[in-house]
Coordinates of C-alpha atoms in Angstrom, one line a residue:
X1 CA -36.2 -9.7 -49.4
X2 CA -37.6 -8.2 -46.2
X3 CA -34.9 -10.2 -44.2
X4 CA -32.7 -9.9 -45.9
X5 CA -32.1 -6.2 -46.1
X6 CA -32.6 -6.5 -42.4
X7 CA -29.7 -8.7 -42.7
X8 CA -28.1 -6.5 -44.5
X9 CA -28.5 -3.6 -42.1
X10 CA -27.6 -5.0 -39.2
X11 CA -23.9 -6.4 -40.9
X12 CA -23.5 -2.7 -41.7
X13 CA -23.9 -1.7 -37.8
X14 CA -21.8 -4.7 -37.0
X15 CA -19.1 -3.3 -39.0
X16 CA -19.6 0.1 -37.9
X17 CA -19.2 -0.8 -34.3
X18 CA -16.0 -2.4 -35.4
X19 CA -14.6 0.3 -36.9
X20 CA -15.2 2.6 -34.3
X21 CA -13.9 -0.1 -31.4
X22 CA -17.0 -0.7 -29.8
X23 CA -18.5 -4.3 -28.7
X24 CA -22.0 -5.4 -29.8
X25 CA -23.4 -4.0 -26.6
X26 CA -22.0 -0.1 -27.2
X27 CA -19.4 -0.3 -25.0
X28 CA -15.7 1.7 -26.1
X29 CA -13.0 -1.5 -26.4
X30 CA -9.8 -1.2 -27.4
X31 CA -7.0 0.5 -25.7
X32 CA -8.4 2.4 -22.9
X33 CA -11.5 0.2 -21.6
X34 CA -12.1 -3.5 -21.1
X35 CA -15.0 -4.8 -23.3
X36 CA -18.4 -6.0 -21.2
X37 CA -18.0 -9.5 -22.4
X38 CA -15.2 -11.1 -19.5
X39 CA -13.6 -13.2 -22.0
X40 CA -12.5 -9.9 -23.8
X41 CA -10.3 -8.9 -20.8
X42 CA -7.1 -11.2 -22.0
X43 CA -7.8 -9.1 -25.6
X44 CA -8.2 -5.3 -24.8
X45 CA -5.7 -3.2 -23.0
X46 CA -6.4 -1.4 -19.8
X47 CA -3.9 1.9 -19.6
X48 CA -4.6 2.5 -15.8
X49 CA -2.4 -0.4 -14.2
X50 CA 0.6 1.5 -16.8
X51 CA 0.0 4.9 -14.5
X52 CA 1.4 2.4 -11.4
X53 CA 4.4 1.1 -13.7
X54 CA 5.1 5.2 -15.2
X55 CA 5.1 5.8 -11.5
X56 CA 7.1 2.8 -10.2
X57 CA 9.8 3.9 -12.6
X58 CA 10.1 7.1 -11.9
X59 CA 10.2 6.9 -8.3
X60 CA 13.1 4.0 -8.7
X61 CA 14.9 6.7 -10.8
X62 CA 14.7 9.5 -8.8
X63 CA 15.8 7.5 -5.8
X64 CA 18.8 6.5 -7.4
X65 CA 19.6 9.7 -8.3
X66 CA 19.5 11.3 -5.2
X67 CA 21.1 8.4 -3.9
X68 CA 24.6 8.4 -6.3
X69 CA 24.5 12.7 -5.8
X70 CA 25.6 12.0 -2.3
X71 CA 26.2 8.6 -1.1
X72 CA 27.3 9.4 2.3
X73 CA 24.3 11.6 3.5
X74 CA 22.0 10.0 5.8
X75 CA 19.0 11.6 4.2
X76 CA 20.0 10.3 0.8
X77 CA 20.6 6.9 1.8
X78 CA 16.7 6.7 3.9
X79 CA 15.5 8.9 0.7
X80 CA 16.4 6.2 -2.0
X81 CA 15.1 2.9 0.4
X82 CA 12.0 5.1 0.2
X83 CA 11.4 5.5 -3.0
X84 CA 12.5 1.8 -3.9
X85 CA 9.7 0.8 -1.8
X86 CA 7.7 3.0 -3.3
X87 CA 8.4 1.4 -6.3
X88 CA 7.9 -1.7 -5.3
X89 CA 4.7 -0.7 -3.8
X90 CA 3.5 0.9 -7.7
X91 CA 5.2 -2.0 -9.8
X92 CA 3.3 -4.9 -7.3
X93 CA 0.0 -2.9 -7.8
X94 CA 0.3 -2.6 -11.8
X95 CA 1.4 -6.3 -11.8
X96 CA -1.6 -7.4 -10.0
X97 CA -4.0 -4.8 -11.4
X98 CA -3.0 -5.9 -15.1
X99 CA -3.3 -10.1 -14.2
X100 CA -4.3 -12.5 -16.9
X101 CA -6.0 -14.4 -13.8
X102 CA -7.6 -14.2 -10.7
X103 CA -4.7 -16.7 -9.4
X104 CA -2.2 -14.6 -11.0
X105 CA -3.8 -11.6 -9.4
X106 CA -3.4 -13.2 -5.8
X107 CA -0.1 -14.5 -6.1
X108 CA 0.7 -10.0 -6.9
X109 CA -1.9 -8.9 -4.0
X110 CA -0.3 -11.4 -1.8
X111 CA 3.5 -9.7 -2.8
X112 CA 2.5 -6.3 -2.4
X113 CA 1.6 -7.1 1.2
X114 CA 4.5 -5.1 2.5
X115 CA 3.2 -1.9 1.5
X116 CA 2.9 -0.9 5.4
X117 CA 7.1 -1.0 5.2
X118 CA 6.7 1.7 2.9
X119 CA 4.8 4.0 5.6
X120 CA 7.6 3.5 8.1
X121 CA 10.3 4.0 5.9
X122 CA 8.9 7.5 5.6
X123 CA 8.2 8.3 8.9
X124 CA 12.0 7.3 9.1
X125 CA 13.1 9.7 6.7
X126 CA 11.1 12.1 8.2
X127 CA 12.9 12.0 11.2
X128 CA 15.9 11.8 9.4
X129 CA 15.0 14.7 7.1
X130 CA 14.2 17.1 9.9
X131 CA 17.2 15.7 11.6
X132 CA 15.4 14.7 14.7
X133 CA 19.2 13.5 16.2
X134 CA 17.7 13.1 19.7
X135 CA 14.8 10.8 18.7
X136 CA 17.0 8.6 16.5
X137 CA 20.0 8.0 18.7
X138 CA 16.3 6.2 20.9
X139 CA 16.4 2.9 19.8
X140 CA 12.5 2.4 20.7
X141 CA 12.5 4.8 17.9
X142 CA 13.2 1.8 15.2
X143 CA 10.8 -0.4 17.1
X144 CA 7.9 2.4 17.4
X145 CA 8.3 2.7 13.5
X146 CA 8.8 -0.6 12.1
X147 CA 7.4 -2.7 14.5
X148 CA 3.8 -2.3 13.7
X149 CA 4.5 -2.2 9.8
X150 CA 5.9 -5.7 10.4
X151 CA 2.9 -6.9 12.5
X152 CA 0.9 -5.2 10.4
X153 CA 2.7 -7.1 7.0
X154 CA 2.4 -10.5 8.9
X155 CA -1.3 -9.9 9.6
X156 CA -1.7 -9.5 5.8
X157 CA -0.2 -12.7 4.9
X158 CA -3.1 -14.6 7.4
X159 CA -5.9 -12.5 6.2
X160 CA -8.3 -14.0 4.2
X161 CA -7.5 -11.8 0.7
X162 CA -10.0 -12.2 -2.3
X163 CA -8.9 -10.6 -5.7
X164 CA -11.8 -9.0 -7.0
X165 CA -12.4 -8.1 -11.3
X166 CA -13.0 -4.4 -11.8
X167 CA -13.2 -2.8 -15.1
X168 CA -9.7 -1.1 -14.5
X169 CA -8.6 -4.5 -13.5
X170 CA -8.0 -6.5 -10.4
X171 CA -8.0 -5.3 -6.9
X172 CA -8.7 -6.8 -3.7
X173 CA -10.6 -7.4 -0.6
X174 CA -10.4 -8.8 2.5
X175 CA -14.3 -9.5 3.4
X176 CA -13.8 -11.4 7.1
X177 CA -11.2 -8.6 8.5
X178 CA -13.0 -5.5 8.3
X179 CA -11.4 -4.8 11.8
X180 CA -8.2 -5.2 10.5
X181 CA -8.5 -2.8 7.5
X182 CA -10.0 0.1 9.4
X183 CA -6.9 -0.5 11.9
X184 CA -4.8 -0.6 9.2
X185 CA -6.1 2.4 7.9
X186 CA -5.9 4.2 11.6
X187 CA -2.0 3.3 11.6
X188 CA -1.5 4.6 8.2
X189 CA -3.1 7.8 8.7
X190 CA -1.4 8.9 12.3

């Protein structure tokens, strides 16, 4: 009888864990965190990649709009190419951070590698914004800005990139270019 009100016990924390949406190891599952067990990521839902969809859509949006309030103005038109690739930028990341698979996940890391256009679209409209007339009638201009976010994009494409499983989903890495990041990240930041 011993066992089996042990049984007994233990089928009545089982179910308690269920009911509250935990796994059999204590951890929260459900809606907000993946389970420990890896074969429960396809199962629970992860809400952080949706932040990079919310914000992919607005962006789009308000791009548009400021686009169609003035179609003609310079600083619209450079405005709204910024904030679609913005949006492609967030919609790429929540696509590859919310992958079924690790090759899934690659084939998403591997279209979000123009992120760096991004970065020189907005050093465009800055210029544009703060009608810097001078500097953009230079056509070294152009190639000073978009130059290195193209050689930077094609350096992406022949870097070793590894997906990598985190519990808010997949990111990446790219373990034999660590020179590359940190220049990267140099370029970005000046």
């Amino acid at each position: 009888y011993g066992n089996r009100a042990g049984g007994l016990q233990e089928d009545r924390r089982a179910a308690r864990r269920a009911h509250l949406g935990r796994s059999a190891a204590g951890t929260r599952r459900g809606f907000l965190f993946y389970g420990t067990d890896p074969a429960s990521r396809g199962r629970d839902m992860n809400i952080f990649p949706f932040i990079s969809l919310f914000i992919a859509a607005i962006v789009f949006w308000l791009g548009l709009s400021i686009y169609y309030q003035n179609r003609e103005s310079p600083t619209n038109r450079i405005f709204a190419v910024l904030c679609i690739t913005g949006a492609y930028w967030a919609f790429s990341e929540f696509m590859y951070r919310q992958a079924e698979s690790t090759a899934m996940a690659y084939f998403w890391v591997r279209i979000s590698m123009f992120r760096p256009l991004t970065i020189a679209v907005f050093l465009h409209f800055i210029l544009v914004f703060t009608e810097r007339k001078k500097w953009l009638a230079n056509k070294g201009t152009y190639f000073l800005l978009y130059f290195p976010a193209l050689l930077i994009t094609l350096l992406f494409f022949t870097t070793k990139i590894v997906p990598v499983a985190e519990p808010w989903g997949y990111s990446f890495d790219m373990p034999q270019a660590h020179w590359f990041s940190v220049a990267n990240r140099i370029w970005g930041l000046s």
